[in-house]
Structures are given as structure tokens and as C-alpha cells.
Coordinates of N, CA and C in Angstrom, one line a residue:
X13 N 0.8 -1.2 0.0 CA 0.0 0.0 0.0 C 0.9 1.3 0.0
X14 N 2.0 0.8 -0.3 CA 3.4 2.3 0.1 C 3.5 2.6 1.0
X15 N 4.4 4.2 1.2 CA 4.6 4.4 2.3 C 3.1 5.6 2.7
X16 N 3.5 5.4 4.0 CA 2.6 6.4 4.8 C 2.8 6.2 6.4
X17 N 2.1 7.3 7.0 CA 2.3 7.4 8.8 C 2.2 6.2 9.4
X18 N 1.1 5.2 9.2 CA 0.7 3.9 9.5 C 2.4 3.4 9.4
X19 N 2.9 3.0 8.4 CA 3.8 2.0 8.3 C 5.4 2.9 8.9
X20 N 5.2 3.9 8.6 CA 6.6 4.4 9.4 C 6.1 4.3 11.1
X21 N 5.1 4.1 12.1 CA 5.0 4.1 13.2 C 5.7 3.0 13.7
X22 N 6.6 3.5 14.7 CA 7.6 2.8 15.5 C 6.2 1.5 16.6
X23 N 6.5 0.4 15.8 CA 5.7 -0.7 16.4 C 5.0 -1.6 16.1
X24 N 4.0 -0.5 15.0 CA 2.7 -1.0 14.5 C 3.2 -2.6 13.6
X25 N 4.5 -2.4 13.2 CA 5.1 -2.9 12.3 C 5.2 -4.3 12.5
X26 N 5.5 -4.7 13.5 CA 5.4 -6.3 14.7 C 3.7 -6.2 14.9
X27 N 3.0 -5.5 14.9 CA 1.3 -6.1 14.8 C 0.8 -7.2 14.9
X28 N 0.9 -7.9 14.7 CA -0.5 -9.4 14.1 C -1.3 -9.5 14.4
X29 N -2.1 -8.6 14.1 CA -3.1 -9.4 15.0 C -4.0 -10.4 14.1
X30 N -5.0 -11.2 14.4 CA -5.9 -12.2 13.2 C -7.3 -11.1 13.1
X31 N -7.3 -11.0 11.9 CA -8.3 -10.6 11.4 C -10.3 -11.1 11.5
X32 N -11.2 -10.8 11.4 CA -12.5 -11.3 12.2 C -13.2 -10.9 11.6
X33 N -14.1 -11.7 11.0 CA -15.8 -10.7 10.4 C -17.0 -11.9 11.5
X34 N -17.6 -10.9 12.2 CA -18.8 -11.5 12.9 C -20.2 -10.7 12.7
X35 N -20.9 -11.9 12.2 CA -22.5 -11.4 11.4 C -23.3 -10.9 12.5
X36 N -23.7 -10.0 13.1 CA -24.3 -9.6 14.2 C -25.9 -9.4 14.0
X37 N -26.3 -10.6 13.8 CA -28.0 -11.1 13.4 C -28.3 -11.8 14.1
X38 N -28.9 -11.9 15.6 CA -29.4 -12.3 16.6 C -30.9 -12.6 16.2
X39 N -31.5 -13.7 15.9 CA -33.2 -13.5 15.3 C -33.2 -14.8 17.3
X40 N -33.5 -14.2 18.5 CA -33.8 -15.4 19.1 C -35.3 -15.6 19.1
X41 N -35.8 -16.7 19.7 CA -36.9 -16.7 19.3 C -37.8 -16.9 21.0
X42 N -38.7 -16.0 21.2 CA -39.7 -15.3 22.3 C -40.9 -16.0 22.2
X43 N -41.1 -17.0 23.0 CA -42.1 -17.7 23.1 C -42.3 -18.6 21.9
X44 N -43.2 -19.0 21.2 CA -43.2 -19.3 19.6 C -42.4 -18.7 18.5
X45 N -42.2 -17.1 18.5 CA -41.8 -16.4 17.6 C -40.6 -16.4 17.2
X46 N -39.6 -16.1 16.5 CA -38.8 -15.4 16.2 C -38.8 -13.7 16.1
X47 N -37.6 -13.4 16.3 CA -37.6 -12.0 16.8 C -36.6 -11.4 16.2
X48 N -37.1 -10.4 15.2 CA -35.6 -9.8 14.8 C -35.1 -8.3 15.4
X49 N -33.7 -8.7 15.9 CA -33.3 -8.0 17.1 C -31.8 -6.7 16.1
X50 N -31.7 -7.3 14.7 CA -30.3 -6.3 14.5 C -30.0 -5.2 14.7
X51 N -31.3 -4.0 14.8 CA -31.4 -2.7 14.3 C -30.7 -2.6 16.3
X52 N -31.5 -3.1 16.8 CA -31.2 -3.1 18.4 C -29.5 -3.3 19.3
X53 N -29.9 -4.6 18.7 CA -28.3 -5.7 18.9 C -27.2 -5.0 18.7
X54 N -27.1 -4.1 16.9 CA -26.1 -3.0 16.6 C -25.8 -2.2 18.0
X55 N -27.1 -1.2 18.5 CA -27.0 -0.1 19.3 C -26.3 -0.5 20.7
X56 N -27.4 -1.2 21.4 CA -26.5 -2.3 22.3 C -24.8 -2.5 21.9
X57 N -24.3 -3.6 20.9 CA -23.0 -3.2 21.0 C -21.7 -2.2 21.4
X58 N -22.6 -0.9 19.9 CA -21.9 -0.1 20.1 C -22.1 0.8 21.3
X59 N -23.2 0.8 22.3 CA -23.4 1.6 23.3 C -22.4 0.9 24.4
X60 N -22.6 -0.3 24.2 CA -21.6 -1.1 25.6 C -19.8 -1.2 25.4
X61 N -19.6 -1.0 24.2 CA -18.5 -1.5 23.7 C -17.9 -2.9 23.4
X62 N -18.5 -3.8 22.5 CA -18.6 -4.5 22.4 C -18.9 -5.3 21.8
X63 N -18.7 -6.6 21.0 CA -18.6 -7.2 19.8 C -19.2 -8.8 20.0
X64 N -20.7 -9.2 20.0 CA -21.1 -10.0 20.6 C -21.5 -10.9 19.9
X65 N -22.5 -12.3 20.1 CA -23.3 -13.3 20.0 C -24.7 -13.4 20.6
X66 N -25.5 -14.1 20.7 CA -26.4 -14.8 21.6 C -25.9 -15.6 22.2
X67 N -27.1 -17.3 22.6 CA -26.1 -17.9 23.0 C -26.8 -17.5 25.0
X68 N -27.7 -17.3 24.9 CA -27.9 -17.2 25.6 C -28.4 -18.7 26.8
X69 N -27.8 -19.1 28.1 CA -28.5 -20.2 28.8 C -29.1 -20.1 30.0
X70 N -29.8 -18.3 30.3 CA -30.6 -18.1 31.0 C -30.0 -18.1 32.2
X71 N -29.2 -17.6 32.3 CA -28.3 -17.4 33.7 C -28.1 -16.0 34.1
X72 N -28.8 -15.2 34.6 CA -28.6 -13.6 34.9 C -27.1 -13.5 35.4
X73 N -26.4 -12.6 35.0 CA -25.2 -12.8 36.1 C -24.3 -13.8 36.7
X74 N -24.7 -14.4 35.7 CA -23.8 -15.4 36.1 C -22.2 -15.4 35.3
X75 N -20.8 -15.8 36.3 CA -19.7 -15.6 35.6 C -19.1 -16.8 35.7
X76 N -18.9 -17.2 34.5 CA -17.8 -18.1 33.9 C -16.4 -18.6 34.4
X77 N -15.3 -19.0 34.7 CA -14.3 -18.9 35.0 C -13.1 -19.2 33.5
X78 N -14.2 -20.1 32.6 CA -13.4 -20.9 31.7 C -14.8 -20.8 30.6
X79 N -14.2 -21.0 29.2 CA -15.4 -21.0 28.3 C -15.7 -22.7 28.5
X80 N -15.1 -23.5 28.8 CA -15.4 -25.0 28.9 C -16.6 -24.9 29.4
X81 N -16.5 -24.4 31.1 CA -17.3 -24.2 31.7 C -18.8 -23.6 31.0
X82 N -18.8 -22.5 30.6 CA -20.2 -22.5 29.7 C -20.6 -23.2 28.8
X83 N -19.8 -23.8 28.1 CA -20.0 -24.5 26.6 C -20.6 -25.9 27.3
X84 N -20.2 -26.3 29.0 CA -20.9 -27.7 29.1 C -22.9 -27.6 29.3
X85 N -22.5 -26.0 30.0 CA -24.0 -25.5 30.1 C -24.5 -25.4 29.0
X86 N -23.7 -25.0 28.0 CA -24.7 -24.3 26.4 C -25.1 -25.5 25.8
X87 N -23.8 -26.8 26.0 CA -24.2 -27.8 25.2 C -25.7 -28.4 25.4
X88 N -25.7 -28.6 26.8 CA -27.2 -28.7 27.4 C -28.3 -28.4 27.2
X89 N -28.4 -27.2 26.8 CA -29.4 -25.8 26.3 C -29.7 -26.7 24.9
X90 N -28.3 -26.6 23.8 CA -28.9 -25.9 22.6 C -28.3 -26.9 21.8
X91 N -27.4 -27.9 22.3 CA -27.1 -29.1 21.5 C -25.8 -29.4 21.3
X92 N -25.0 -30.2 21.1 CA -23.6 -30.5 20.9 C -23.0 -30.1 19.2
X93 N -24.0 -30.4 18.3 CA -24.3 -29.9 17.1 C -24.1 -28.4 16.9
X94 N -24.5 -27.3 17.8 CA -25.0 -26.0 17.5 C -23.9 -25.6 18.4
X95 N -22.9 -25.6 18.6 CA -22.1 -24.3 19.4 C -20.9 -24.0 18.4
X96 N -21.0 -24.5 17.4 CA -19.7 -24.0 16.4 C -19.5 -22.6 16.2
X97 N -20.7 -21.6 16.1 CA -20.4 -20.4 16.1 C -19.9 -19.7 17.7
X98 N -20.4 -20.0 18.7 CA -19.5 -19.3 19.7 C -18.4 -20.0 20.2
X99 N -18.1 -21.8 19.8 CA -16.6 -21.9 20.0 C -15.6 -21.5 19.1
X100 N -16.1 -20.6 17.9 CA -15.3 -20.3 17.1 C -14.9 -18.4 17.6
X101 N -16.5 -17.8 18.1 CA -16.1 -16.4 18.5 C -15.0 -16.2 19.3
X102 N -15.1 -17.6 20.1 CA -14.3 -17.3 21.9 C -13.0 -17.7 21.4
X103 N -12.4 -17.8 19.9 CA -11.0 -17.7 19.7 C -10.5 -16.2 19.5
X104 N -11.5 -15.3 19.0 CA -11.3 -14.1 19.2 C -9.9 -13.7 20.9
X105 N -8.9 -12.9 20.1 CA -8.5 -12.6 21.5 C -8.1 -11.1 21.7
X106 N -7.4 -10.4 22.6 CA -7.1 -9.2 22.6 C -5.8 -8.9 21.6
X107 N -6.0 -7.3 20.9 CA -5.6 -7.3 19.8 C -5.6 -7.9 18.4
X108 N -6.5 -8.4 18.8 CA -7.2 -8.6 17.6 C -8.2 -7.6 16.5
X109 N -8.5 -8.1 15.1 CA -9.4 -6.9 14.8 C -10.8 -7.5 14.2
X110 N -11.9 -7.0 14.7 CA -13.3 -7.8 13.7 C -13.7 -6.3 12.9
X111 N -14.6 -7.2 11.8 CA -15.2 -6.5 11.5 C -17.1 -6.6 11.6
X112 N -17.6 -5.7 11.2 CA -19.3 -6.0 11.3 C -19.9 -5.0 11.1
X113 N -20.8 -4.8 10.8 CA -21.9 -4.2 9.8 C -23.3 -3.7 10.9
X114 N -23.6 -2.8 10.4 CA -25.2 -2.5 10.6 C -25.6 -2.2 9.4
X115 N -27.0 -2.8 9.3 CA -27.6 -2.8 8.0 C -28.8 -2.0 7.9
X116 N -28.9 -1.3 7.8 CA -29.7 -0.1 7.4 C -31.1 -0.1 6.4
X117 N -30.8 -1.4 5.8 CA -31.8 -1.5 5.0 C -32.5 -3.5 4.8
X118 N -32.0 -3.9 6.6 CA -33.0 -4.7 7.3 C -33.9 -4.8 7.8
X119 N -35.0 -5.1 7.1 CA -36.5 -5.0 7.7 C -36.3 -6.2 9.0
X120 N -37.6 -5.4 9.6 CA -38.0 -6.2 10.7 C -38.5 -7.4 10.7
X121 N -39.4 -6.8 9.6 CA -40.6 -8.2 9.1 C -40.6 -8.8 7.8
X122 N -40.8 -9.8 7.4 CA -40.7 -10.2 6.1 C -41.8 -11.1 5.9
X123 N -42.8 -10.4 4.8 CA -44.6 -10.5 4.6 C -43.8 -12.4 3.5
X124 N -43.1 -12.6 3.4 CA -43.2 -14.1 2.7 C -41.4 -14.4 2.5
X125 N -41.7 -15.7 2.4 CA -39.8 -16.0 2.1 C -39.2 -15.1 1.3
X126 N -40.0 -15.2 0.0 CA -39.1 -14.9 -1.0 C -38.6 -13.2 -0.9
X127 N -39.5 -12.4 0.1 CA -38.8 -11.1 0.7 C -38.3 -11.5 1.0
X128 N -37.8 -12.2 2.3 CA -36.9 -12.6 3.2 C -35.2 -12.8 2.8
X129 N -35.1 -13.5 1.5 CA -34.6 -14.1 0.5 C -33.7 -12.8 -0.1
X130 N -34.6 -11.6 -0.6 CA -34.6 -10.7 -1.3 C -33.8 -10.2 -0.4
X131 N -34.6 -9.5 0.9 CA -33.5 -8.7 2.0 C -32.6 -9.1 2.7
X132 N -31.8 -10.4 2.0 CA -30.7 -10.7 2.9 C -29.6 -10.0 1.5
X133 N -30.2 -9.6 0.8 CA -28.9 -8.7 -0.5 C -28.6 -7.3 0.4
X134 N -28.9 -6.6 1.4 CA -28.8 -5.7 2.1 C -28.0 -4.4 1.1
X135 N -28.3 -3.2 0.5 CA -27.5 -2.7 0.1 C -27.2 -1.3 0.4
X136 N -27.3 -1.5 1.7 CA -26.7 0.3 2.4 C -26.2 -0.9 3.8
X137 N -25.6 -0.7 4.2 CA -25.1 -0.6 5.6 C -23.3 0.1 5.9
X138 N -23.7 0.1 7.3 CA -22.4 1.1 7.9 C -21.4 0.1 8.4
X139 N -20.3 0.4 8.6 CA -19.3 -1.0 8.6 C -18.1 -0.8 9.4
X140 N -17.9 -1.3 10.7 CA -17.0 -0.9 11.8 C -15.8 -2.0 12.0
X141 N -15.3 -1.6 12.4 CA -13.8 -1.8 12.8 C -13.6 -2.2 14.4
X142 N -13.6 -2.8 15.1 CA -13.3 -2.8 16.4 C -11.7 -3.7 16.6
X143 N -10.9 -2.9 17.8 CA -9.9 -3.4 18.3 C -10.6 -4.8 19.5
X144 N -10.4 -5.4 19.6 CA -10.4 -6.5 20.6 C -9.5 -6.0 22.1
X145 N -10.5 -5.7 23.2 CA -9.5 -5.3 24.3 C -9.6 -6.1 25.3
X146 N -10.2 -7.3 25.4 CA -10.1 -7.9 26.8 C -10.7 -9.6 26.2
X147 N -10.5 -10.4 26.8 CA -11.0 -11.8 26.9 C -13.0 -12.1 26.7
X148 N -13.3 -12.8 26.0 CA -14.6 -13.2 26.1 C -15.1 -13.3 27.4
X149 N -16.5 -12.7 27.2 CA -17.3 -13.1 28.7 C -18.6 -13.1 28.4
X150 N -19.8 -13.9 29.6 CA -20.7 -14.5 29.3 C -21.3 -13.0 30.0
X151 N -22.0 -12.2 29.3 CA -22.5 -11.2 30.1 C -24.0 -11.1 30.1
X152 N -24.6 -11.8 31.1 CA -26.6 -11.4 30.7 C -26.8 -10.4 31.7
X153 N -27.4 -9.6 30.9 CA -28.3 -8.4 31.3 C -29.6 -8.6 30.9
X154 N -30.4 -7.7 31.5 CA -31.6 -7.7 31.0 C -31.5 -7.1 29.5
X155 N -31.2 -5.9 29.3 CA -31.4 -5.4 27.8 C -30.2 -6.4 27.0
X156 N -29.0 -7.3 27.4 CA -28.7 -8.2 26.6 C -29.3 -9.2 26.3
X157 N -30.3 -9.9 27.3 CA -31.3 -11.0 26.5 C -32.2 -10.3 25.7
X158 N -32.5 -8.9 25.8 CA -33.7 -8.6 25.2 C -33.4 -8.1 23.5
X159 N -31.8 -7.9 23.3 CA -31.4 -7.7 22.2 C -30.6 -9.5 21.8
X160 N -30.8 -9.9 22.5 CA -29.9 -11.8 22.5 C -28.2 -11.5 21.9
X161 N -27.5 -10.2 23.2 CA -26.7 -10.6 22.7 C -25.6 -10.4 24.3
X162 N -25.3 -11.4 24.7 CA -24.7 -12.4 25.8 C -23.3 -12.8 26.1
X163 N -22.9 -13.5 24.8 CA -21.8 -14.0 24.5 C -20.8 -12.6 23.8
X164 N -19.8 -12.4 24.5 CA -19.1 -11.2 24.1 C -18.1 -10.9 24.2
X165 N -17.3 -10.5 23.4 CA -15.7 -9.4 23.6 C -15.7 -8.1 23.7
X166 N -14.9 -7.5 24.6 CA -14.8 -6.2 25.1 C -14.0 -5.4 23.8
X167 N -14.6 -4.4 23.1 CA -13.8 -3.4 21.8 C -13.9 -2.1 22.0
X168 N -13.0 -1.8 21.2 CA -12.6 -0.2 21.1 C -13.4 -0.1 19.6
X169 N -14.3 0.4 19.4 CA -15.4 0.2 17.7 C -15.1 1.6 17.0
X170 N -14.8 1.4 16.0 CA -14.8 3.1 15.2 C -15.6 2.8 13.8
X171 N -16.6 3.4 13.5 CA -16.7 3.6 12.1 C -16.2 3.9 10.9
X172 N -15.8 2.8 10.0 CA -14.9 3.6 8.8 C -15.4 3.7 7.6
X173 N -16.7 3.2 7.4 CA -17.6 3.7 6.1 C -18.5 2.9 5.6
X174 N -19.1 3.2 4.5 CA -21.0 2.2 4.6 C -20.8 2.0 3.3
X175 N -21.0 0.8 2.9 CA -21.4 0.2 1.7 C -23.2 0.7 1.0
X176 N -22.5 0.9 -0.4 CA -24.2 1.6 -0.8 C -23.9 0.8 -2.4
X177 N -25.1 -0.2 -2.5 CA -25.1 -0.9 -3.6 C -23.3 -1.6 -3.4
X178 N -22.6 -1.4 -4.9 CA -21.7 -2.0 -4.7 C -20.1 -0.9 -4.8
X179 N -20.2 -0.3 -4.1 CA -18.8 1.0 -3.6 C -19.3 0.5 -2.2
X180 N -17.6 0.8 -1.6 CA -17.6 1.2 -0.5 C -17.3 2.5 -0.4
X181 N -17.4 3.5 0.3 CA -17.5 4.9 0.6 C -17.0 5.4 2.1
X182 N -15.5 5.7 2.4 CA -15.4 6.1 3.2 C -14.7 7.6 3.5
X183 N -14.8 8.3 4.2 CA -14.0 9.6 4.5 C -12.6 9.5 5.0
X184 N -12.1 8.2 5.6 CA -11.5 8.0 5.9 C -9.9 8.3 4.7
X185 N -8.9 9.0 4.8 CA -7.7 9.2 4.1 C -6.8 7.8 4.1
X186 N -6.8 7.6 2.9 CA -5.9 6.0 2.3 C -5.1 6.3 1.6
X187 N -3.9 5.5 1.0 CA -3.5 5.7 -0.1 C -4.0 4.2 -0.9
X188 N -4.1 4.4 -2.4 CA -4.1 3.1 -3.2 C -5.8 3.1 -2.7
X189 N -6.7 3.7 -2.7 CA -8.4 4.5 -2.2 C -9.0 2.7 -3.1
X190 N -8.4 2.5 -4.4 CA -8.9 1.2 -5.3 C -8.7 0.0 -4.7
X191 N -7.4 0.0 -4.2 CA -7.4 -1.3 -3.9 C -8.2 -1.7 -2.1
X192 N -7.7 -0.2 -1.6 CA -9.1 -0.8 -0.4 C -10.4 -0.9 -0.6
X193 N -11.0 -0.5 -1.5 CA -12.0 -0.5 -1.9 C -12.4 -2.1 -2.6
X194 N -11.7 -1.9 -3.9 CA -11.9 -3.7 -3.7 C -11.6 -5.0 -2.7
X195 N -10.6 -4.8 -1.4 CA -10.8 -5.3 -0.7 C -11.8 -5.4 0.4
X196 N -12.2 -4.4 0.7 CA -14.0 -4.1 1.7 C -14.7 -4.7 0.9
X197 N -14.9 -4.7 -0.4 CA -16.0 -5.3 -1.3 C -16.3 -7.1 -1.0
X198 N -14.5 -7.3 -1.3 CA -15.2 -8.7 -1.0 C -14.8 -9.4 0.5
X199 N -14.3 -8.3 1.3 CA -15.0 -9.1 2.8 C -16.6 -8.9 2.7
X200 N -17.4 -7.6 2.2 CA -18.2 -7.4 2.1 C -19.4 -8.5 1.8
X201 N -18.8 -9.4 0.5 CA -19.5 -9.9 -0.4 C -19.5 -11.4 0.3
X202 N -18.0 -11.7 0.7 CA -17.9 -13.1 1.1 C -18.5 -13.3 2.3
X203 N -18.6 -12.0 3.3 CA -18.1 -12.3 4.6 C -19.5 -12.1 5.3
X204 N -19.9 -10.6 5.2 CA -20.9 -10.2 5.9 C -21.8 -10.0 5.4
X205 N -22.5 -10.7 4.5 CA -24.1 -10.5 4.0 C -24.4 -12.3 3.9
X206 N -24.0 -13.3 4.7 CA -24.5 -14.4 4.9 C -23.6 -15.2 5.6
X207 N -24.1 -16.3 6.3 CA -23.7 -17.2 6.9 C -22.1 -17.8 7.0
X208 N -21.2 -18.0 7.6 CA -21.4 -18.2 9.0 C -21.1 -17.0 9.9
X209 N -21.8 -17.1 11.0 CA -21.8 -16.0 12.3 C -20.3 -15.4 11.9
X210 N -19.9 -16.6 12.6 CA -18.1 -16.0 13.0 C -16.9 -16.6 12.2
X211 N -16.1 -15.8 11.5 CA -15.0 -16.0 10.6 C -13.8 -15.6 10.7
X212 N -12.3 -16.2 10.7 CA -11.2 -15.4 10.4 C -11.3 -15.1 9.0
X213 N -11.0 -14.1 8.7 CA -11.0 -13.6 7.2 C -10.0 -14.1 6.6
X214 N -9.0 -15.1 6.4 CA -7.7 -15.9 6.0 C -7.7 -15.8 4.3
X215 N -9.0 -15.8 3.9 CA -9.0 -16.4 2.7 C -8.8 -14.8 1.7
X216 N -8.3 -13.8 2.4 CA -8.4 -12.4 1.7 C -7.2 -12.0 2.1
X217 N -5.9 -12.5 2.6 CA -4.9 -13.0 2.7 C -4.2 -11.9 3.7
X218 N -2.6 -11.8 3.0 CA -1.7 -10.7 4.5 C -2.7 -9.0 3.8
X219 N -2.4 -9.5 2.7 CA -2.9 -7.6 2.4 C -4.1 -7.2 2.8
X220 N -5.1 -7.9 3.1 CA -6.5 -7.0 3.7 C -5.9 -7.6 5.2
X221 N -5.2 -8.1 6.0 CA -4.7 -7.8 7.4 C -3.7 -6.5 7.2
X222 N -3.1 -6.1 6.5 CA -2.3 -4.7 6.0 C -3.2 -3.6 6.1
X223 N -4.2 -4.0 5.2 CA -5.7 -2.6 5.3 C -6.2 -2.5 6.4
X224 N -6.7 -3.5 7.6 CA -7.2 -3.3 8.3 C -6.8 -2.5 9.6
X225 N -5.2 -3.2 9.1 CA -4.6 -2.5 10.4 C -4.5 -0.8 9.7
X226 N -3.6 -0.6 8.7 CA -3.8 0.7 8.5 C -4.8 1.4 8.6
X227 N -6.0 1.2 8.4 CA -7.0 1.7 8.3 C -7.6 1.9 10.0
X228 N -7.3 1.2 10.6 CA -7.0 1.3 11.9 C -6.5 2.2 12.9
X229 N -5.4 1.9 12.6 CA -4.7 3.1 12.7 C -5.0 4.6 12.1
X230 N -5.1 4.9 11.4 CA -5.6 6.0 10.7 C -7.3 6.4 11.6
X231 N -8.1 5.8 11.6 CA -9.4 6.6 12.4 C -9.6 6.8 13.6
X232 N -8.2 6.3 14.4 CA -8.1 6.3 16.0 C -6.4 7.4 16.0
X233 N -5.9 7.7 15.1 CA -4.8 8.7 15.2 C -5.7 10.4 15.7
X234 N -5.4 10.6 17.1 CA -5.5 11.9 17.6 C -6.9 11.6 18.2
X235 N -7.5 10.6 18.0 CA -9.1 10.2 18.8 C -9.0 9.8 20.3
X236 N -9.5 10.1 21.4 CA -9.6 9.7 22.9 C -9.8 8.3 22.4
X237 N -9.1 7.0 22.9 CA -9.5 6.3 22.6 C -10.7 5.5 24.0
X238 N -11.0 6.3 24.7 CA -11.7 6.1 25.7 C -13.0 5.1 25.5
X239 N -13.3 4.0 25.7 CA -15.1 3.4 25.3 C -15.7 2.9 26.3
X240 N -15.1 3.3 27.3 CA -16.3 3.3 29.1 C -15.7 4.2 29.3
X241 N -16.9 4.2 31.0 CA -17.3 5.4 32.0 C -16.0 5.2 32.2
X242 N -16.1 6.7 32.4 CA -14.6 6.9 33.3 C -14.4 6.7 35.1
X243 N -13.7 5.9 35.2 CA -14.0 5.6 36.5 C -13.5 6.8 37.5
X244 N -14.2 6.4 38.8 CA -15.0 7.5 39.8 C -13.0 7.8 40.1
X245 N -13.1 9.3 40.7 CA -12.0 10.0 41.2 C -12.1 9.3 42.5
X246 N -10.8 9.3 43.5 CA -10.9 9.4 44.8 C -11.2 10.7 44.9
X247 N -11.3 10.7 46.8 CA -11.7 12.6 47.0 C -10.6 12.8 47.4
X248 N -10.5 13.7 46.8 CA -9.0 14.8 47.4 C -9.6 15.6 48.6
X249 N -8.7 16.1 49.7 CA -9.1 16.7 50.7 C -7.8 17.9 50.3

């Protein structure tokens, strides 16, 4: 991608971190129904700081010591069969990078399949970046079961731009604007408009982990990188 501030930064340069796209489409289902929770689940995230799953086993508050430990509870719940997407999230680790989407043009409801079918082509959504800052945790809250999303990693999330039809479009300052652009396209294409939940992006090789980090770097250069409360002062006397 040449030179630029990213790559002359004393550090960044030893980086690795593994790369992540996780589909943040929680549909759990409320008595008989299904329930589509994205438009919610996004806000939740980004309000908490945070990069999550469902996955929920009905435990308020309850803490984990070991993911073994939940996964013997989850298996329980939801099947031996069904945990491949959150034994694959909980490889997520710190410094690491995901990506994920809000989709802006996900209905709630869908009057017959073949809408259904139709609006999984999504062609506006916004498309974030988060750093990975701390280890997986099983966190139930009330407003997390109510958005189903439980299973989680602690992030630092920035916005770097929204796909409209088939551009990506960001404000964000790059050099080589083509080649990241066709790289977003096809994490875009492969990654985050269908199945599975949770992915290392491997198959888009070292250079979109080169973009990601740069691009990284670049929307958090001169930004507070603060994403909780700030914790309480002592009193001075």
C-alpha cells in the first residue's frame, strides 16, 4: 500500500493481530416467535463497547471462570451440534481486529420467504472496525437477553464507512483508495451479508490484514480512545 504514517509508526510494524468478520444477526426466538433484534443488537453493541453473539442459557449474572465451563451449560441448552459459532467467536483474543456491519436496510418483518430471500442482498449498511480489548465473557443483562446478545468481547469500535449498492465509501484518508475499496467489497461480499456468524477472514490474505490495520490506525490517530465510563476519582481533601 506504500509508504505512509501507519507504516513508518515505531511498532505497528510487529502487529499481528488475526483478522475477524462476525454477522451480528441475533433472530432469538420469544415464546413461539422469532424476533428480529439487529437494528437493536447493533446499538446495544456499540453503546456497551462490544462485539457479541447470543447464545444465551438463561443465567442472569452469572460468571464463567473458563469458556469449557459455559459450553458444558450451552451444550445442554442448545445441542452438541449448535455451538460451532461461539466456539469459534471465543478464539477471538485481545488485539485482535473484527469486523461488522449495521444494515440499514434490514426490515423487521418479512410478509413471505421470498422477501426474506430478497433482503438478505442488504444494500446500504455502515461498517465498523473494532480493536479486541479484553478476553470473552458470558455477560446477561436484562437489555442483553432482550437484544440476545450475551456472549461477548470487550472493543474499542470506530466507524470507517458504509457500503451503498456495490462501492464502498469512506471519509476515511488512504493511499491506493482502489485497492481498499476492492478489498471491503469482497470481505463485504464473502463475509458479511450471509452465513457463517463468525469468521477469520484468511482467505483475503496478508494484504487486507495490512488494510485493516492501517485503516486502523488511521481513524483512532488523535481520537480519545476512551469506550467506558470513566472511572469514579478518589476525594482529594
Amino acid at each position: 500500500m506504500g509508504e505512509s504514517a501507519f507504516t513508518k509508526s515505531k511498532g505497528l510494524e510487529h502487529w499481528t493481530p488475526e483478522v475477524w468478520a462476525v454477522l451480528i444477526e441475533p433472530i432469538p426466538v420469544r415464546g413461539s416467535t422469532q424476533v428480529e433484534t439487529h437494528p437493536a443488537a447493533i446499538e446495544y453493541c456499540l453503546s456497551n463497547g462490544v462485539i457479541g453473539l447470543g447464545w444465551d442459557i438463561g443465567q442472569p449474572g452469572k460468571n464463567f471462570k473458563t469458556t469449557d465451563e459455559y459450553h458444558d451449560e450451552a451444550r445442554q441448552l442448545h445441542g452438541q451440534d449448535k455451538l460451532t459459532s461461539p466456539e469459534t467467536f471465543e478464539r477471538i483474543k485481545p488485539g485482535d481486529l473484527v469486523w461488522f456491519a449495521a444494515k440499514t436496510t434490514k426490515p423487521l418483518e418479512y410478509p413471505s420467504e421470498a422477501e426474506k430471500i430478497e433482503a438478505g442482498k442488504f444494500t446500504i449498511a455502515h461498517l465498523y472496525l473494532a480493536l479486541v480489548v479484553g478476553p470473552w465473557e458470558y455477560r446477561h443483562t436484562p437489555l442483553g437477553w432482550l437484544v440476545d446478545i450475551v456472549s461477548v468481547v470487550p472493543g474499542l469500535i470506530k466507524h470507517v464507512g458504509e457500503i451503498r449498492g456495490d462501492d464502498f465509501m469512506s471519509s476515511v484518508q488512504l493511499e491506493d483508495t482502489q485497492a481498499v475499496q476492492s478489498a471491503i467489497m469482497r470481505l463485504w461480499k464473502g463475509y458479511l451479508t450471509k452465513p457463517k456468524t463468525v469468521k477469520p477472514v484468511h482467505k483475503l490474505g496478508d494484504e487486507f490484514v495490512s488494510i485493516s490495520k492501517e485503516l486502523w490506525a488511521t481513524v483512532v490517530k488523535g481520537i480519545n480512545p476512551g469506550f467506558r465510563e470513566t472511572p469514579l476519582l478518589p476525594d482529594f481533601k
